[in-house]
């Protein structure tokens, strides 16, 4: 654990503002995480950062503060393939959370079924070298072939890897969700090379979705993240049925420029300007992926 000898990172805003934007009823924060608590859920020996505890109580308090109803909790890399913290948070949510797991590709069918029973609806394949030691494509495809019905795959990569990953993405036999739109350079604008390449990917399959998330990570201009709004709004408008939104709380690894979560919520009407789009982004789309049986 590279940061193990150092301080545990507090990566979230201590007092997020109340957003001006009021989310529609039933809104889902479709990308967030929990860390620990470490005493019950130790971090992985392979973790690349060592965060302070950010458990379900804090997450659900933030959900309520921001005017949201549900969470999709994505297993963070610091917990490796032990999904216990994520499952515990889901169990404490009274049905208001679902999750995305990170699994050892050798996971058994019985273990996958147990994850399903615990509220998991997808697995995440992470290609960021600063977060994981290896990303075995062949083994990822094998596990993707064995997922329970209704599950999808979440893939996290940076824009410079997109071309290389295309055959891999094409081989995934279930719907695919791309974290943070594959981290485009939003300063290139909506018609820049990164956004054009990402649209080509979306056009290659109708079941590739994306998270219109993380202005704080993608826009070097900082809050109010104007370049992000200008680059991402046209994408959400062009693919309204495949876009998801989330806070990314507790913002893993962010040691500076930690975003005010209220300001992140106020980005929503800037990328989804009308009520119809907002309902798709925040309610209809995540409900289709994560709460199918409730529809
Ligand atoms: C994110 C982004 C990051 C981290 C993780 O699992 C993780 O540790 O996802 C990142 O550092 O870019 O989506 O939370």
PDB file of N, CA and C and ligand atoms in Angstrom, residues 31 33 49 75-78 124 126 128 130-131 156 180 183 217 248 252-253, ligand 1:
ATOM      1  N   UNK A  31     -22.774   6.926  -9.055  1.00  0.00           N
ATOM      2  CA  UNK A  31     -21.331   6.632  -8.920  1.00  0.00           C
ATOM      3  C   UNK A  31     -20.814   7.229  -7.616  1.00  0.00           C
ATOM      4  N   UNK A  33     -18.774   5.780  -3.634  1.00  0.00           N
ATOM      5  CA  UNK A  33     -18.008   4.693  -3.009  1.00  0.00           C
ATOM      6  C   UNK A  33     -18.153   4.764  -1.498  1.00  0.00           C
ATOM      7  N   UNK A  49      -3.785   3.878  -2.318  1.00  0.00           N
ATOM      8  CA  UNK A  49      -3.993   5.046  -1.455  1.00  0.00           C
ATOM      9  C   UNK A  49      -4.676   4.553  -0.192  1.00  0.00           C
ATOM     10  N   UNK A  75     -17.441  -0.426  -5.975  1.00  0.00           N
ATOM     11  CA  UNK A  75     -16.313  -0.902  -5.182  1.00  0.00           C
ATOM     12  C   UNK A  75     -15.060  -0.106  -5.557  1.00  0.00           C
ATOM     13  N   UNK A  76     -14.440   0.519  -4.565  1.00  0.00           N
ATOM     14  CA  UNK A  76     -13.238   1.322  -4.830  1.00  0.00           C
ATOM     15  C   UNK A  76     -11.996   0.435  -4.800  1.00  0.00           C
ATOM     16  N   UNK A  77     -10.980   0.844  -5.546  1.00  0.00           N
ATOM     17  CA  UNK A  77      -9.779   0.007  -5.692  1.00  0.00           C
ATOM     18  C   UNK A  77      -9.078  -0.249  -4.360  1.00  0.00           C
ATOM     19  N   UNK A  78      -9.244   0.654  -3.403  1.00  0.00           N
ATOM     20  CA  UNK A  78      -8.549   0.479  -2.112  1.00  0.00           C
ATOM     21  C   UNK A  78      -9.076  -0.733  -1.349  1.00  0.00           C
ATOM     22  N   UNK A 124     -16.721  -4.198 -12.140  1.00  0.00           N
ATOM     23  CA  UNK A 124     -15.907  -3.101 -12.676  1.00  0.00           C
ATOM     24  C   UNK A 124     -14.534  -3.617 -13.090  1.00  0.00           C
ATOM     25  N   UNK A 126     -10.975  -2.124 -14.086  1.00  0.00           N
ATOM     26  CA  UNK A 126     -10.246  -0.868 -13.918  1.00  0.00           C
ATOM     27  C   UNK A 126      -8.912  -0.977 -14.652  1.00  0.00           C
ATOM     28  N   UNK A 128      -6.712   1.726 -14.873  1.00  0.00           N
ATOM     29  CA  UNK A 128      -5.824   2.827 -14.484  1.00  0.00           C
ATOM     30  C   UNK A 128      -4.606   2.275 -13.741  1.00  0.00           C
ATOM     31  N   UNK A 130      -2.327   3.642 -12.148  1.00  0.00           N
ATOM     32  CA  UNK A 130      -2.024   4.211 -10.836  1.00  0.00           C
ATOM     33  C   UNK A 130      -2.938   3.627  -9.743  1.00  0.00           C
ATOM     34  N   UNK A 131      -3.966   2.848 -10.152  1.00  0.00           N
ATOM     35  CA  UNK A 131      -4.903   2.285  -9.177  1.00  0.00           C
ATOM     36  C   UNK A 131      -4.798   0.769  -9.040  1.00  0.00           C
ATOM     37  N   UNK A 156     -13.272   1.368 -16.472  1.00  0.00           N
ATOM     38  CA  UNK A 156     -12.616   2.639 -16.158  1.00  0.00           C
ATOM     39  C   UNK A 156     -11.273   2.692 -16.879  1.00  0.00           C
ATOM     40  N   UNK A 180     -16.774   7.998 -16.199  1.00  0.00           N
ATOM     41  CA  UNK A 180     -16.272   9.351 -16.498  1.00  0.00           C
ATOM     42  C   UNK A 180     -15.953   9.534 -17.993  1.00  0.00           C
ATOM     43  N   UNK A 183     -12.530   9.518 -19.435  1.00  0.00           N
ATOM     44  CA  UNK A 183     -11.647  10.641 -19.083  1.00  0.00           C
ATOM     45  C   UNK A 183     -11.131  11.422 -20.301  1.00  0.00           C
ATOM     46  N   UNK A 217     -12.336  16.093 -11.748  1.00  0.00           N
ATOM     47  CA  UNK A 217     -11.154  15.363 -12.226  1.00  0.00           C
ATOM     48  C   UNK A 217     -10.784  15.763 -13.651  1.00  0.00           C
ATOM     49  N   UNK A 248     -19.373  10.742  -7.299  1.00  0.00           N
ATOM     50  CA  UNK A 248     -18.015  10.194  -7.112  1.00  0.00           C
ATOM     51  C   UNK A 248     -17.552  10.360  -5.653  1.00  0.00           C
ATOM     52  N   UNK A 252     -12.187   9.471  -4.360  1.00  0.00           N
ATOM     53  CA  UNK A 252     -10.951   8.767  -4.045  1.00  0.00           C
ATOM     54  C   UNK A 252      -9.720   9.519  -4.527  1.00  0.00           C
ATOM     55  N   UNK A 253      -8.736   9.582  -3.659  1.00  0.00           N
ATOM     56  CA  UNK A 253      -7.430  10.092  -4.083  1.00  0.00           C
ATOM     57  C   UNK A 253      -7.331  11.596  -4.221  1.00  0.00           C
TER      58      UNK A 253
HETATM   59  C1  LIG B   1     -13.299   7.097  -9.253  1.00  0.00           C
HETATM   60  C2  LIG B   1     -11.950   7.461  -9.615  1.00  0.00           C
HETATM   61  C3  LIG B   1     -10.787   7.055  -9.043  1.00  0.00           C
HETATM   62  C4  LIG B   1     -10.619   6.009  -8.107  1.00  0.00           C
HETATM   63  C5  LIG B   1     -11.315   4.878  -8.033  1.00  0.00           C
HETATM   64  O1  LIG B   1     -11.647   2.733  -7.314  1.00  0.00           O
HETATM   65  C6  LIG B   1     -10.975   3.748  -7.169  1.00  0.00           C
HETATM   66  O2  LIG B   1     -10.052   3.858  -6.381  1.00  0.00           O
HETATM   67  O3  LIG B   1     -12.358   4.687  -8.785  1.00  0.00           O
HETATM   68  C7  LIG B   1      -9.595   7.778  -9.442  1.00  0.00           C
HETATM   69  O4  LIG B   1      -8.634   7.814  -8.650  1.00  0.00           O
HETATM   70  O5  LIG B   1      -9.572   8.329 -10.566  1.00  0.00           O
HETATM   71  O6  LIG B   1     -14.108   6.811 -10.106  1.00  0.00           O
HETATM   72  O7  LIG B   1     -13.621   7.051  -8.086  1.00  0.00           O
END
